[in-house]
CSV table of C-alpha atoms in Angstrom, one decimal:
chain,number,residue,atom,x,y,z
A,1,MET,CA,43.5,41.2,-67.3
A,2,VAL,CA,44.7,40.9,-63.7
A,3,LEU,CA,41.2,40.6,-62.3
A,4,ASP,CA,40.5,37.6,-64.4
A,5,THR,CA,43.2,35.7,-62.4
A,6,PHE,CA,41.1,35.9,-59.3
A,7,LYS,CA,38.0,34.3,-60.9
A,8,LEU,CA,37.1,30.8,-59.9
A,9,GLU,CA,34.4,29.8,-62.4
A,10,GLY,CA,34.3,26.1,-62.9
A,11,LYS,CA,36.3,25.4,-59.7
A,12,LEU,CA,35.1,23.2,-56.9
A,13,ALA,CA,36.1,24.1,-53.3
A,14,LEU,CA,35.9,22.0,-50.1
A,15,VAL,CA,35.6,24.2,-47.1
A,16,THR,CA,35.6,22.8,-43.6
A,17,GLY,CA,34.0,24.6,-40.7
A,18,CYS,CA,31.8,26.6,-43.1
A,19,LYS,CA,28.7,27.0,-40.9
A,20,ARG,CA,29.7,30.2,-39.2
A,21,GLY,CA,32.4,32.8,-38.6
A,22,ILE,CA,35.5,32.8,-40.8
A,23,GLY,CA,34.6,29.6,-42.6
A,24,TYR,CA,31.2,30.9,-43.6
A,25,ALA,CA,32.8,34.1,-45.0
A,26,MET,CA,35.5,32.1,-46.8
A,27,ALA,CA,32.9,29.7,-48.4
A,28,LEU,CA,30.8,32.6,-49.5
A,29,ALA,CA,33.7,34.5,-50.9
A,30,LEU,CA,34.8,31.5,-53.0
A,31,ALA,CA,31.2,31.2,-54.3
A,32,GLU,CA,31.1,34.9,-55.1
A,33,ALA,CA,34.3,34.3,-57.2
A,34,GLY,CA,32.6,31.5,-59.1
A,35,ALA,CA,33.3,28.3,-57.3
A,36,ASP,CA,30.9,25.5,-56.3
A,37,ILE,CA,31.2,24.6,-52.7
A,38,ILE,CA,31.4,21.3,-50.8
A,39,GLY,CA,30.6,22.5,-47.3
A,40,VAL,CA,31.2,20.5,-44.1
A,41,SER,CA,30.8,21.3,-40.4
A,42,ALA,CA,30.1,19.2,-37.4
A,43,SER,CA,26.4,20.2,-37.3
A,44,LEU,CA,25.7,21.4,-40.8
A,45,GLU,CA,22.2,20.8,-42.0
A,46,SER,CA,21.8,18.5,-45.0
A,47,ALA,CA,19.6,21.1,-46.6
A,48,GLY,CA,18.5,24.6,-46.0
A,49,SER,CA,21.5,25.9,-44.1
A,50,GLU,CA,22.2,29.6,-44.0
A,51,ILE,CA,25.5,29.2,-45.9
A,52,GLY,CA,24.0,26.7,-48.4
A,53,ASN,CA,21.2,29.2,-49.1
A,54,ALA,CA,23.6,32.0,-49.5
A,55,VAL,CA,25.8,30.1,-51.9
A,56,GLU,CA,22.9,28.9,-54.0
A,57,ALA,CA,21.5,32.4,-54.1
A,58,LEU,CA,24.7,33.4,-56.1
A,59,GLY,CA,23.8,30.7,-58.6
A,60,GLN,CA,26.5,28.3,-57.4
A,61,LYS,CA,26.1,24.7,-56.2
A,62,PHE,CA,26.4,23.8,-52.5
A,63,TYR,CA,26.9,20.2,-51.3
A,64,ALA,CA,26.3,19.9,-47.6
A,65,TYR,CA,28.0,17.3,-45.3
A,66,SER,CA,28.4,16.9,-41.5
A,67,CYS,CA,31.5,15.5,-40.0
A,68,ASP,CA,32.9,15.2,-36.5
A,69,PHE,CA,36.6,16.0,-37.1
A,70,GLY,CA,37.4,14.7,-33.6
A,71,ASP,CA,36.2,11.2,-34.7
A,72,ARG,CA,38.8,9.5,-37.0
A,73,GLY,CA,36.2,7.0,-38.4
A,74,ASP,CA,33.7,9.8,-39.2
A,75,LEU,CA,36.5,11.7,-41.0
A,76,TYR,CA,37.3,8.7,-43.2
A,77,THR,CA,33.6,8.2,-43.9
A,78,PHE,CA,33.3,11.8,-45.0
A,79,ILE,CA,36.4,11.5,-47.3
A,80,GLY,CA,34.9,8.4,-48.8
A,81,LYS,CA,31.6,10.3,-49.6
A,82,VAL,CA,33.5,13.1,-51.2
A,83,ARG,CA,35.4,10.7,-53.4
A,84,GLU,CA,32.2,8.9,-54.4
A,85,ASN,CA,30.1,11.9,-55.1
A,86,HIS,CA,32.4,14.5,-56.5
A,87,PRO,CA,35.4,15.1,-58.7
A,88,VAL,CA,38.7,16.0,-57.0
A,89,PRO,CA,38.2,19.5,-55.4
A,90,ASP,CA,40.4,22.2,-56.9
A,91,ILE,CA,40.5,24.0,-53.6
A,92,LEU,CA,40.7,22.6,-50.0
A,93,VAL,CA,40.2,25.1,-47.1
A,94,ASN,CA,41.1,23.5,-43.8
A,95,ASN,CA,39.3,25.8,-41.5
A,96,ALA,CA,37.4,23.6,-39.0
A,97,GLY,CA,38.9,23.9,-35.5
A,98,THR,CA,38.2,24.0,-31.8
A,99,ILE,CA,39.7,25.7,-28.7
A,100,LEU,CA,39.5,24.6,-25.1
A,101,ARG,CA,40.7,27.0,-22.4
A,102,GLN,CA,42.3,25.6,-19.2
A,103,PRO,CA,45.6,26.6,-17.5
A,104,ALA,CA,48.5,24.4,-18.6
A,105,ALA,CA,49.0,22.9,-15.1
A,106,ASP,CA,45.3,21.7,-15.2
A,107,HIS,CA,45.0,21.1,-18.9
A,108,SER,CA,43.5,17.6,-19.1
A,109,ASP,CA,44.4,14.8,-21.5
A,110,ASP,CA,40.9,14.9,-22.9
A,111,TYR,CA,41.2,18.7,-23.7
A,112,TRP,CA,44.7,18.1,-25.3
A,113,ASP,CA,43.6,15.1,-27.3
A,114,LYS,CA,40.5,16.7,-28.7
A,115,VAL,CA,42.1,19.9,-29.8
A,116,ILE,CA,45.1,18.1,-31.4
A,117,GLU,CA,42.7,15.6,-33.2
A,118,VAL,CA,40.4,18.3,-34.6
A,119,ASN,CA,43.0,21.1,-35.3
A,120,LEU,CA,45.9,19.0,-36.5
A,121,ASN,CA,45.4,15.3,-37.1
A,122,ALA,CA,42.2,15.7,-39.1
A,123,GLN,CA,43.6,18.5,-41.1
A,124,PHE,CA,46.7,16.5,-42.1
A,125,ILE,CA,44.6,13.4,-43.0
A,126,LEU,CA,42.2,15.4,-45.2
A,127,SER,CA,45.1,17.3,-46.8
A,128,ARG,CA,47.0,14.1,-47.5
A,129,GLU,CA,43.9,12.3,-49.0
A,130,MET,CA,42.8,15.3,-51.2
A,131,GLY,CA,46.4,16.3,-51.9
A,132,ARG,CA,47.3,12.9,-53.3
A,133,SER,CA,44.5,13.3,-55.9
A,134,MET,CA,45.5,16.9,-56.6
A,135,ILE,CA,49.1,15.7,-57.3
A,136,ALA,CA,47.8,13.1,-59.7
A,137,ARG,CA,45.9,15.8,-61.6
A,138,GLY,CA,48.8,18.2,-61.4
A,139,SER,CA,47.0,21.2,-59.8
A,140,GLY,CA,45.4,22.2,-56.6
A,141,LYS,CA,45.2,24.8,-53.8
A,142,ILE,CA,45.3,23.9,-50.1
A,143,ILE,CA,44.7,26.7,-47.5
A,144,PHE,CA,45.0,26.2,-43.8
A,145,THR,CA,43.6,28.5,-41.1
A,146,ALA,CA,46.5,29.1,-38.8
A,147,SER,CA,46.5,31.6,-35.9
A,148,LEU,CA,48.5,34.3,-34.2
A,149,LEU,CA,49.3,31.4,-31.9
A,150,THR,CA,51.2,29.9,-34.8
A,151,PHE,CA,53.8,32.4,-33.7
A,152,GLN,CA,53.0,33.1,-30.1
A,153,GLY,CA,52.1,31.0,-27.1
A,154,GLY,CA,48.9,32.4,-25.8
A,155,ILE,CA,47.5,32.0,-22.3
A,156,THR,CA,45.5,29.0,-21.0
A,157,VAL,CA,45.3,27.4,-24.4
A,158,PRO,CA,48.4,25.1,-24.6
A,159,GLY,CA,46.7,22.5,-26.9
A,160,TYR,CA,45.4,25.1,-29.3
A,161,ALA,CA,48.8,26.9,-29.4
A,162,ALA,CA,50.6,23.6,-30.1
A,163,SER,CA,48.1,22.6,-32.8
A,164,LYS,CA,48.4,26.0,-34.6
A,165,GLY,CA,52.1,26.1,-34.4
A,166,ALA,CA,52.1,22.7,-36.0
A,167,ILE,CA,49.8,23.9,-38.7
A,168,GLY,CA,52.4,26.5,-39.7
A,169,GLN,CA,55.1,23.8,-40.0
A,170,LEU,CA,52.7,21.5,-41.9
A,171,THR,CA,52.0,24.3,-44.4
A,172,MET,CA,55.7,24.5,-45.1
A,173,ALA,CA,56.3,20.8,-45.1
A,174,LEU,CA,53.5,20.0,-47.6
A,175,SER,CA,54.6,23.0,-49.7
A,176,ASN,CA,58.2,21.7,-49.9
A,177,GLU,CA,56.9,18.4,-51.4
A,178,TRP,CA,54.0,19.5,-53.5
A,179,ALA,CA,54.7,23.0,-55.0
A,180,GLY,CA,56.8,21.4,-57.8
A,181,LYS,CA,53.8,19.1,-58.5
A,182,GLY,CA,51.3,21.9,-59.1
A,183,VAL,CA,49.8,22.1,-55.7
A,184,GLN,CA,50.2,25.3,-53.7
A,185,VAL,CA,49.9,25.1,-49.9
A,186,ASN,CA,49.5,28.2,-47.9
A,187,ALA,CA,47.9,29.4,-44.7
A,188,ILE,CA,46.0,32.3,-43.3
A,189,ALA,CA,46.6,33.4,-39.7
A,190,PRO,CA,43.7,35.4,-38.3
A,191,GLY,CA,44.4,37.9,-35.6
A,192,TYR,CA,41.7,38.7,-33.0
A,193,ILE,CA,38.4,38.2,-34.8
A,194,ALA,CA,34.9,38.7,-33.5
A,195,THR,CA,33.8,35.0,-33.6
A,196,ASP,CA,32.4,32.5,-31.2
A,197,ASN,CA,36.0,31.3,-30.4
A,198,THR,CA,36.9,34.8,-29.0
A,199,ALA,CA,33.6,35.4,-27.1
A,200,ALA,CA,35.3,34.8,-23.7
A,201,LEU,CA,38.1,37.3,-24.5
A,202,ARG,CA,35.7,40.0,-25.7
A,203,SER,CA,33.5,39.6,-22.6
A,204,ASP,CA,36.6,40.0,-20.3
A,205,ALA,CA,36.8,43.8,-20.0
A,206,HIS,CA,40.5,43.8,-19.0
A,207,ARG,CA,41.6,41.4,-21.8
A,208,ASN,CA,39.4,43.1,-24.4
A,209,GLU,CA,41.0,46.5,-23.5
A,210,ALA,CA,44.5,45.1,-23.6
A,211,ILE,CA,44.0,43.4,-26.9
A,212,LEU,CA,42.5,46.5,-28.6
A,213,ALA,CA,45.4,48.6,-27.3
A,214,ARG,CA,47.9,46.5,-29.1
A,215,ILE,CA,46.0,46.3,-32.5
A,216,PRO,CA,47.2,49.2,-34.7
A,217,ALA,CA,43.9,49.1,-36.6
A,218,GLY,CA,42.1,49.7,-33.3
A,219,ARG,CA,39.4,47.2,-33.8
A,220,TRP,CA,38.6,43.4,-33.7
A,221,GLY,CA,38.6,41.8,-37.1
A,222,ASN,CA,35.5,40.5,-38.8
A,223,PRO,CA,35.0,37.3,-40.8
A,224,GLU,CA,34.5,39.4,-43.9
A,225,ASP,CA,38.1,40.5,-43.6
A,226,PHE,CA,39.1,37.0,-44.9
A,227,LYS,CA,37.1,37.0,-48.1
A,228,GLY,CA,39.8,38.7,-50.2
A,229,PRO,CA,42.7,36.7,-48.9
A,230,VAL,CA,41.1,33.3,-49.4
A,231,VAL,CA,40.1,34.2,-52.9
A,232,PHE,CA,43.7,35.3,-53.7
A,233,LEU,CA,45.1,32.0,-52.3
A,234,ALA,CA,42.5,29.9,-54.1
A,235,SER,CA,43.0,31.5,-57.5
A,236,ALA,CA,45.6,31.7,-60.2
A,237,ALA,CA,46.7,35.1,-58.9
A,238,SER,CA,48.8,33.2,-56.2
A,239,ASP,CA,50.2,30.5,-58.4
A,240,TYR,CA,53.8,31.3,-57.5
A,241,MET,CA,53.0,31.5,-53.8
A,242,SER,CA,53.5,28.5,-51.6
A,243,GLY,CA,54.5,27.7,-48.1
A,244,ALA,CA,53.5,31.2,-46.9
A,245,ILE,CA,51.4,32.3,-43.9
A,246,LEU,CA,49.4,35.4,-44.4
A,247,THR,CA,48.6,37.3,-41.2
A,248,ILE,CA,45.3,39.1,-41.2
A,249,ASP,CA,45.5,40.8,-37.9
A,250,GLY,CA,45.0,44.5,-38.1
A,251,GLY,CA,48.8,45.0,-37.7
A,252,TRP,CA,49.2,43.0,-34.5
A,253,MET,CA,52.3,41.0,-35.6
A,254,GLY,CA,54.0,44.2,-36.8
A,255,ARG,CA,53.6,45.9,-33.4
């Protein structure tokens, strides 16, 4: 039965940036489909987090970690803990990210370096390390969170745009090497979603009106809009899909 191909019972998913927003919704969706969750965010509580409690209320296991993805040493420490404490994840969701707004002419080295480290370098390293083990096993799913700025340049966010453009290329590059080895690599590109990252845009009356005018669906997206897509990409239902970028944007890119 087709619905059985979306089930994730017995699977283990590692979800970065799971404490709030899109990452929270993705982690919860994977648990609702039957997966146990390794959750990690920069400030995730070791016990009693909202996402941990929500996952455990579903009868699934939740393993909590904190990691500063802007600190290369902290990232490798986290990877070591995952290897020591868990089997190879079946699913890796690279969702953790950051955005720093400053006009390009004034965009500092510190802003650029931090965004690239969190949004690109850390995601490549985590994918490489988990992907190597997935290849050895012969199966795995890697899902990146891309962006509309994977395709467009944005305004006052040159580091973010560069990082998300690179994520689109990285998705295809890893897919080219790994799809034939049983590991599917895809990405989800959110449109304008009501999260902490877009608070500045939503509070700017002019930008908010302009954005809504272009979205055919006529509304900002919600984190819950990503529950179905992430389960699809994490499950056997998408086994012949690799190197793709799904846009979840209310029709923005089709306008």
